[in-house]
């Protein structure tokens, strides 16, 4: 009898991690869900997988090696979270650097096969960021753009061609890389080097802004859900610019299926980074106005206003850069494509945030 492969998800109770766990729970695998909190992601009661949950403090020496022992594949989704958001790590923030970079080095060391192992290198999937400085040697991914772009009214329809089919490649960003981006880039290099050495099979997925309903106990701390909460409370939606800054927005379920697709094609993807996203960069002003209208359709009141406000002191150049992805290479290699259009994703997000009182708001 062939043993089921062991897949370990690090950060299993997080926003993306809980959705990845839910996807993998439907597969005939052994699934180890590792999180700081001793909680079981929703939906595992109907699991096809053999599920093991572990509450682990990965800052403890030796804890990571114990957590991934025996794994055939590891999905690394651990995030450094503070009050300002995971990507706002400051220079000299040792906790952020350890989680974003150091933990990947520990993972590579822990999974390095011994001569007597007699098994193929373990697969490691790493959640990176779409704004990481591009590596011109791989041909995968695409740089973020910089500056303000004239807004296009409305949102891209579900069957619209990705931006890469409609526009010439944008120039690389001239804004300096943030500490978060540098840390993610360093982690990508660790995985690429370990893969080249035959020690593991590393794949980095560069994600844009991911949003959507959170699977308990996770919380979506991103800008879309934050503004949806404001609108549901009857407060204005605010932005730090004129609304023409563009973002590629990826629904969280689509992000989760990108990771499962990467698992299925890991040997093909190994040693490189891959852009994953919707392929559309939508002006945030359009997104927020659509969000206000979606909330109004539930509350029965008028849409809350969308207002420009002065950016806070901690705002950086990254807040004013356009971000677009080109997921075509990843899609060609795996067959993956985002399935949920932006308007539907916004509606699902608002419905989930309205919670059990949603019917009262109709």
Tab-separated table of N, CA and C in Angstrom, residues 31-160:
chain	number	residue	atom	x	y	z
A	31	UNK	N	-2.197	15.632	6.060
A	31	UNK	CA	-2.125	17.091	6.131
A	31	UNK	C	-1.801	17.514	7.558
A	32	UNK	N	-0.679	18.193	7.698
A	32	UNK	CA	-0.268	18.699	9.011
A	32	UNK	C	-0.436	20.214	9.010
A	33	UNK	N	-1.365	20.704	9.811
A	33	UNK	CA	-1.655	22.137	9.890
A	33	UNK	C	-0.934	22.708	11.109
A	34	UNK	N	0.070	23.540	10.840
A	34	UNK	CA	0.914	24.100	11.905
A	34	UNK	C	0.590	25.575	12.063
A	35	UNK	N	0.284	25.980	13.288
A	35	UNK	CA	-0.054	27.372	13.557
A	35	UNK	C	0.339	27.711	14.984
A	36	UNK	N	0.421	28.986	15.246
A	36	UNK	CA	0.755	29.436	16.593
A	36	UNK	C	-0.404	29.194	17.542
A	37	UNK	N	-1.631	29.332	17.016
A	37	UNK	CA	-2.810	29.144	17.851
A	37	UNK	C	-3.296	27.702	17.761
A	38	UNK	N	-3.733	27.118	18.874
A	38	UNK	CA	-4.221	25.723	18.860
A	38	UNK	C	-5.663	25.640	18.353
A	39	UNK	N	-5.862	25.986	17.100
A	39	UNK	CA	-7.203	26.007	16.534
A	39	UNK	C	-7.239	25.168	15.269
A	40	UNK	N	-8.423	24.700	14.924
A	40	UNK	CA	-8.628	23.902	13.727
A	40	UNK	C	-9.367	24.753	12.708
A	41	UNK	N	-8.794	24.973	11.520
A	41	UNK	CA	-9.508	25.741	10.503
A	41	UNK	C	-10.862	25.143	10.192
A	42	UNK	N	-11.822	26.004	9.874
A	42	UNK	CA	-13.189	25.555	9.600
A	42	UNK	C	-13.212	24.613	8.418
A	43	UNK	N	-14.142	23.643	8.453
A	43	UNK	CA	-14.365	22.761	7.325
A	43	UNK	C	-13.588	21.466	7.369
A	44	UNK	N	-12.679	21.293	8.359
A	44	UNK	CA	-11.871	20.085	8.377
A	44	UNK	C	-12.660	18.862	8.840
A	45	UNK	N	-13.842	19.067	9.398
A	45	UNK	CA	-14.654	17.932	9.811
A	45	UNK	C	-15.103	17.079	8.638
A	46	UNK	N	-15.141	17.650	7.433
A	46	UNK	CA	-15.549	16.918	6.230
A	46	UNK	C	-14.342	16.528	5.395
A	47	UNK	N	-13.197	16.392	6.025
A	47	UNK	CA	-11.946	16.221	5.316
A	47	UNK	C	-11.789	14.822	4.732
A	48	UNK	N	-11.208	14.769	3.524
A	48	UNK	CA	-10.757	13.517	2.929
A	48	UNK	C	-9.352	13.201	3.420
A	49	UNK	N	-8.586	14.226	3.689
A	49	UNK	CA	-7.212	14.060	4.153
A	49	UNK	C	-7.181	13.557	5.593
A	50	UNK	N	-6.063	12.935	5.929
A	50	UNK	CA	-5.778	12.617	7.328
A	50	UNK	C	-5.131	13.858	7.934
A	51	UNK	N	-5.855	14.520	8.824
A	51	UNK	CA	-5.437	15.847	9.294
A	51	UNK	C	-4.861	15.772	10.699
A	52	UNK	N	-3.712	16.406	10.852
A	52	UNK	CA	-3.077	16.581	12.149
A	52	UNK	C	-2.872	18.067	12.365
A	53	UNK	N	-3.262	18.580	13.529
A	53	UNK	CA	-3.034	19.989	13.833
A	53	UNK	C	-1.994	20.096	14.943
A	54	UNK	N	-1.107	21.080	14.786
A	54	UNK	CA	-0.075	21.318	15.797
A	54	UNK	C	-0.008	22.801	16.117
A	55	UNK	N	-0.015	23.114	17.408
A	55	UNK	CA	0.215	24.483	17.860
A	55	UNK	C	1.702	24.601	18.176
A	56	UNK	N	2.396	25.441	17.414
A	56	UNK	CA	3.855	25.506	17.515
A	56	UNK	C	4.300	26.965	17.541
A	57	UNK	N	5.205	27.278	18.433
A	57	UNK	CA	5.876	28.571	18.447
A	57	UNK	C	7.163	28.417	17.643
A	58	UNK	N	7.152	28.873	16.404
A	58	UNK	CA	8.291	28.658	15.519
A	58	UNK	C	9.510	29.493	15.895
A	59	UNK	N	9.357	30.384	16.872
A	59	UNK	CA	10.522	31.136	17.348
A	59	UNK	C	11.369	30.302	18.308
A	60	UNK	N	10.823	29.193	18.772
A	60	UNK	CA	11.573	28.328	19.694
A	60	UNK	C	12.627	27.544	18.923
A	61	UNK	N	13.871	27.507	19.393
A	61	UNK	CA	14.914	26.760	18.689
A	61	UNK	C	14.515	25.298	18.480
A	62	UNK	N	14.661	24.830	17.270
A	62	UNK	CA	14.347	23.445	16.950
A	62	UNK	C	12.890	23.183	16.622
A	63	UNK	N	12.019	24.174	16.853
A	63	UNK	CA	10.582	23.943	16.658
A	63	UNK	C	10.238	23.732	15.189
A	64	UNK	N	10.887	24.488	14.308
A	64	UNK	CA	10.571	24.355	12.888
A	64	UNK	C	10.955	22.983	12.369
A	65	UNK	N	12.134	22.504	12.726
A	65	UNK	CA	12.569	21.191	12.270
A	65	UNK	C	11.607	20.107	12.733
A	66	UNK	N	11.121	20.219	13.965
A	66	UNK	CA	10.150	19.253	14.472
A	66	UNK	C	8.841	19.342	13.691
A	67	UNK	N	8.422	20.561	13.368
A	67	UNK	CA	7.136	20.761	12.716
A	67	UNK	C	7.099	20.185	11.305
A	68	UNK	N	8.244	20.191	10.602
A	68	UNK	CA	8.258	19.747	9.207
A	68	UNK	C	8.878	18.370	9.039
A	69	UNK	N	9.240	17.717	10.124
A	69	UNK	CA	9.905	16.413	10.043
A	69	UNK	C	9.055	15.425	9.241
A	70	UNK	N	9.691	14.765	8.278
A	70	UNK	CA	9.007	13.759	7.490
A	70	UNK	C	8.152	14.296	6.367
A	71	UNK	N	8.134	15.605	6.155
A	71	UNK	CA	7.242	16.203	5.154
A	71	UNK	C	7.737	15.932	3.734
A	72	UNK	N	6.795	15.622	2.862
A	72	UNK	CA	7.085	15.544	1.437
A	72	UNK	C	6.970	16.916	0.780
A	73	UNK	N	6.148	17.775	1.370
A	73	UNK	CA	5.972	19.138	0.861
A	73	UNK	C	5.628	20.055	2.021
A	74	UNK	N	6.108	21.294	1.936
A	74	UNK	CA	5.826	22.308	2.949
A	74	UNK	C	5.330	23.563	2.240
A	75	UNK	N	4.217	24.096	2.702
A	75	UNK	CA	3.694	25.359	2.195
A	75	UNK	C	3.961	26.407	3.273
A	76	UNK	N	4.853	27.339	2.970
A	76	UNK	CA	5.309	28.322	3.966
A	76	UNK	C	4.505	29.609	3.808
A	77	UNK	N	3.572	29.820	4.753
A	77	UNK	CA	2.685	30.982	4.713
A	77	UNK	C	2.765	31.788	6.000
A	78	UNK	N	3.827	31.608	6.767
A	78	UNK	CA	3.978	32.353	8.016
A	78	UNK	C	4.219	33.812	7.688
A	79	UNK	N	3.499	34.680	8.371
A	79	UNK	CA	3.617	36.121	8.127
A	79	UNK	C	3.956	36.832	9.419
A	80	UNK	N	4.739	37.897	9.281
A	80	UNK	CA	5.023	38.776	10.417
A	80	UNK	C	3.934	39.839	10.464
A	81	UNK	N	3.121	39.810	11.512
A	81	UNK	CA	2.011	40.746	11.619
A	81	UNK	C	2.237	41.702	12.775
A	82	UNK	N	2.067	42.984	12.466
A	82	UNK	CA	2.063	43.986	13.528
A	82	UNK	C	0.911	44.934	13.246
A	83	UNK	N	0.815	45.994	14.012
A	83	UNK	CA	-0.325	46.881	13.859
A	83	UNK	C	-0.401	47.578	12.527
A	84	UNK	N	0.717	47.735	11.823
A	84	UNK	CA	0.730	48.497	10.582
A	84	UNK	C	0.638	47.628	9.338
A	85	UNK	N	0.627	46.298	9.499
A	85	UNK	CA	0.548	45.420	8.343
A	85	UNK	C	1.840	44.656	8.136
A	86	UNK	N	1.730	43.456	7.573
A	86	UNK	CA	2.873	42.549	7.471
A	86	UNK	C	4.000	43.131	6.637
A	87	UNK	N	3.673	43.894	5.602
A	87	UNK	CA	4.724	44.326	4.674
A	87	UNK	C	5.428	45.604	5.103
A	88	UNK	N	5.035	46.196	6.230
A	88	UNK	CA	5.664	47.444	6.658
A	88	UNK	C	6.828	47.210	7.618
A	89	UNK	N	7.522	46.104	7.445
A	89	UNK	CA	8.681	45.847	8.300
A	89	UNK	C	9.700	46.971	8.141
A	90	UNK	N	10.276	47.381	9.248
A	90	UNK	CA	11.263	48.464	9.226
A	90	UNK	C	12.668	47.884	9.193
A	91	UNK	N	13.602	48.673	8.689
A	91	UNK	CA	14.999	48.275	8.765
A	91	UNK	C	15.368	48.030	10.226
A	92	UNK	N	16.048	46.934	10.473
A	92	UNK	CA	16.451	46.620	11.833
A	92	UNK	C	15.420	45.866	12.625
A	93	UNK	N	14.260	45.539	12.020
A	93	UNK	CA	13.221	44.769	12.711
A	93	UNK	C	13.630	43.303	12.650
A	94	UNK	N	14.272	42.832	13.700
A	94	UNK	CA	14.821	41.478	13.692
A	94	UNK	C	13.727	40.419	13.653
A	95	UNK	N	12.577	40.687	14.288
A	95	UNK	CA	11.485	39.712	14.282
A	95	UNK	C	10.944	39.517	12.871
A	96	UNK	N	10.768	40.622	12.140
A	96	UNK	CA	10.274	40.522	10.770
A	96	UNK	C	11.286	39.822	9.878
A	97	UNK	N	12.564	40.167	10.027
A	97	UNK	CA	13.586	39.554	9.190
A	97	UNK	C	13.697	38.063	9.456
A	98	UNK	N	13.537	37.678	10.713
A	98	UNK	CA	13.630	36.256	11.015
A	98	UNK	C	12.488	35.489	10.371
A	99	UNK	N	11.261	36.020	10.441
A	99	UNK	CA	10.124	35.305	9.871
A	99	UNK	C	10.135	35.338	8.347
A	100	UNK	N	10.517	36.471	7.772
A	100	UNK	CA	10.468	36.604	6.322
A	100	UNK	C	11.651	35.955	5.609
A	101	UNK	N	12.807	35.903	6.275
A	101	UNK	CA	14.008	35.359	5.640
A	101	UNK	C	14.628	34.230	6.453
A	102	UNK	N	14.873	34.479	7.724
A	102	UNK	CA	15.557	33.489	8.550
A	102	UNK	C	14.827	32.163	8.627
A	103	UNK	N	13.502	32.214	8.692
A	103	UNK	CA	12.728	30.981	8.790
A	103	UNK	C	12.871	30.138	7.523
A	104	UNK	N	13.030	30.803	6.373
A	104	UNK	CA	13.226	30.065	5.124
A	104	UNK	C	14.578	29.356	5.136
A	105	UNK	N	15.615	30.014	5.656
A	105	UNK	CA	16.919	29.355	5.765
A	105	UNK	C	16.831	28.165	6.711
A	106	UNK	N	16.148	28.317	7.839
A	106	UNK	CA	15.974	27.201	8.762
A	106	UNK	C	15.226	26.057	8.096
A	107	UNK	N	14.235	26.402	7.293
A	107	UNK	CA	13.450	25.391	6.595
A	107	UNK	C	14.326	24.621	5.603
A	108	UNK	N	15.148	25.351	4.852
A	108	UNK	CA	16.042	24.693	3.905
A	108	UNK	C	17.020	23.771	4.630
A	109	UNK	N	17.523	24.216	5.774
A	109	UNK	CA	18.442	23.379	6.546
A	109	UNK	C	17.736	22.136	7.082
A	110	UNK	N	16.500	22.316	7.566
A	110	UNK	CA	15.774	21.202	8.170
A	110	UNK	C	15.399	20.137	7.146
A	111	UNK	N	15.141	20.563	5.911
A	111	UNK	CA	14.683	19.630	4.881
A	111	UNK	C	15.815	19.071	4.038
A	112	UNK	N	17.046	19.501	4.291
A	112	UNK	CA	18.175	19.001	3.498
A	112	UNK	C	18.273	17.485	3.665
A	113	UNK	N	18.202	16.729	2.569
A	113	UNK	CA	18.180	15.271	2.692
A	113	UNK	C	19.528	14.717	3.128
A	114	UNK	N	19.473	13.627	3.874
A	114	UNK	CA	20.689	12.920	4.257
A	114	UNK	C	21.020	11.913	3.155
A	115	UNK	N	22.296	11.507	3.056
A	115	UNK	CA	22.674	10.554	2.004
A	115	UNK	C	21.857	9.266	2.036
A	116	UNK	N	21.421	8.863	3.235
A	116	UNK	CA	20.690	7.603	3.359
A	116	UNK	C	19.181	7.769	3.240
A	117	UNK	N	18.737	8.992	2.944
A	117	UNK	CA	17.293	9.244	2.950
A	117	UNK	C	16.563	8.437	1.872
A	118	UNK	N	17.142	8.367	0.681
A	118	UNK	CA	16.534	7.590	-0.383
A	118	UNK	C	15.188	8.095	-0.844
A	119	UNK	N	14.971	9.376	-0.768
A	119	UNK	CA	13.698	9.966	-1.188
A	119	UNK	C	13.988	11.256	-1.943
A	120	UNK	N	13.078	11.661	-2.824
A	120	UNK	CA	13.312	12.901	-3.581
A	120	UNK	C	13.309	14.116	-2.663
A	121	UNK	N	13.948	15.203	-3.085
A	121	UNK	CA	13.944	16.418	-2.253
A	121	UNK	C	12.520	16.881	-1.964
A	122	UNK	N	12.318	17.405	-0.773
A	122	UNK	CA	10.992	17.907	-0.392
A	122	UNK	C	10.644	19.153	-1.196
A	123	UNK	N	9.366	19.331	-1.422
A	123	UNK	CA	8.855	20.520	-2.107
A	123	UNK	C	8.615	21.616	-1.073
A	124	UNK	N	9.016	22.836	-1.386
A	124	UNK	CA	8.729	23.994	-0.535
A	124	UNK	C	8.066	25.059	-1.394
A	125	UNK	N	6.861	25.456	-1.022
A	125	UNK	CA	6.177	26.573	-1.662
A	125	UNK	C	6.246	27.760	-0.728
A	126	UNK	N	6.653	28.908	-1.263
A	126	UNK	CA	6.875	30.099	-0.452
A	126	UNK	C	6.017	31.244	-0.970
A	127	UNK	N	5.313	31.900	-0.062
A	127	UNK	CA	4.494	33.058	-0.418
A	127	UNK	C	5.365	34.305	-0.409
A	128	UNK	N	5.679	34.816	-1.601
A	128	UNK	CA	6.444	36.035	-1.748
A	128	UNK	C	5.496	37.164	-2.157
A	129	UNK	N	6.056	38.264	-2.622
A	129	UNK	CA	5.232	39.432	-2.933
A	129	UNK	C	5.453	39.887	-4.364
A	130	UNK	N	4.392	40.375	-4.988
A	130	UNK	CA	4.456	40.842	-6.368
A	130	UNK	C	5.349	42.056	-6.531
A	131	UNK	N	5.644	42.744	-5.455
A	131	UNK	CA	6.463	43.948	-5.549
A	131	UNK	C	7.941	43.668	-5.345
A	132	UNK	N	8.326	42.395	-5.177
A	132	UNK	CA	9.731	42.053	-5.060
A	132	UNK	C	10.460	42.454	-6.333
A	133	UNK	N	11.657	42.999	-6.191
A	133	UNK	CA	12.426	43.422	-7.353
A	133	UNK	C	12.579	42.270	-8.321
A	134	UNK	N	12.343	42.485	-9.634
A	134	UNK	CA	12.378	41.393	-10.592
A	134	UNK	C	13.777	40.853	-10.814
A	135	UNK	N	13.852	39.570	-11.098
A	135	UNK	CA	15.111	38.924	-11.439
A	135	UNK	C	15.122	38.716	-12.952
A	136	UNK	N	15.935	39.449	-13.699
A	136	UNK	CA	15.872	39.389	-15.157
A	136	UNK	C	16.346	38.069	-15.739
A	137	UNK	N	16.906	37.177	-14.935
A	137	UNK	CA	17.463	35.945	-15.483
A	137	UNK	C	16.429	34.852	-15.648
A	138	UNK	N	15.235	35.010	-15.056
A	138	UNK	CA	14.292	33.896	-15.053
A	138	UNK	C	13.208	34.014	-16.100
A	139	UNK	N	12.864	35.209	-16.503
A	139	UNK	CA	11.785	35.375	-17.461
A	139	UNK	C	10.414	35.215	-16.862
A	140	UNK	N	10.322	34.950	-15.568
A	140	UNK	CA	9.028	34.838	-14.916
A	140	UNK	C	8.784	36.094	-14.116
A	141	UNK	N	7.546	36.344	-13.829
A	141	UNK	CA	7.217	37.536	-13.075
A	141	UNK	C	7.342	38.775	-13.927
A	142	UNK	N	6.995	39.897	-13.303
A	142	UNK	CA	7.025	41.173	-14.010
A	142	UNK	C	7.112	42.265	-12.967
A	143	UNK	N	7.891	43.319	-13.218
A	143	UNK	CA	8.067	44.343	-12.199
A	143	UNK	C	6.789	45.129	-11.954
A	144	UNK	N	6.691	45.650	-10.732
A	144	UNK	CA	5.625	46.599	-10.453
A	144	UNK	C	5.910	47.884	-11.210
A	145	UNK	N	4.867	48.656	-11.508
A	145	UNK	CA	5.071	49.941	-12.146
A	145	UNK	C	4.996	51.031	-11.105
A	146	UNK	N	5.417	52.216	-11.484
A	146	UNK	CA	5.450	53.306	-10.523
A	146	UNK	C	4.746	54.523	-11.084
A	147	UNK	N	4.251	55.365	-10.205
A	147	UNK	CA	3.601	56.591	-10.646
A	147	UNK	C	2.098	56.441	-10.714
A	148	UNK	N	1.419	57.508	-11.082
A	148	UNK	CA	-0.025	57.527	-11.191
A	148	UNK	C	-0.421	57.344	-12.646
A	149	UNK	N	-1.395	56.491	-12.880
A	149	UNK	CA	-1.848	56.173	-14.225
A	149	UNK	C	-3.271	56.677	-14.373
A	150	UNK	N	-3.648	57.281	-15.504
A	150	UNK	CA	-5.023	57.739	-15.671
A	150	UNK	C	-6.016	56.610	-15.419
A	151	UNK	N	-7.058	56.899	-14.657
A	151	UNK	CA	-8.037	55.880	-14.287
A	151	UNK	C	-8.898	55.496	-15.471
A	152	UNK	N	-9.280	54.226	-15.507
A	152	UNK	CA	-10.231	53.734	-16.487
A	152	UNK	C	-11.539	53.478	-15.767
A	153	UNK	N	-12.655	54.095	-16.179
A	153	UNK	CA	-13.904	53.910	-15.453
A	153	UNK	C	-14.312	52.445	-15.419
A	154	UNK	N	-14.892	52.044	-14.297
A	154	UNK	CA	-15.439	50.699	-14.175
A	154	UNK	C	-14.380	49.676	-13.819
A	155	UNK	N	-14.848	48.448	-13.625
A	155	UNK	CA	-13.971	47.351	-13.275
A	155	UNK	C	-13.867	46.401	-14.449
A	156	UNK	N	-12.747	45.692	-14.527
A	156	UNK	CA	-12.550	44.757	-15.632
A	156	UNK	C	-13.582	43.647	-15.569
A	157	UNK	N	-14.249	43.317	-16.685
A	157	UNK	CA	-15.192	42.212	-16.680
A	157	UNK	C	-14.484	40.886	-16.502
A	158	UNK	N	-15.265	39.839	-16.164
A	158	UNK	CA	-14.670	38.549	-15.845
A	158	UNK	C	-13.905	37.975	-17.014
A	159	UNK	N	-14.346	38.242	-18.249
A	159	UNK	CA	-13.700	37.643	-19.409
A	159	UNK	C	-12.718	38.578	-20.101
A	160	UNK	N	-12.343	39.674	-19.426
A	160	UNK	CA	-11.399	40.615	-20.033
A	160	UNK	C	-10.020	39.995	-20.102
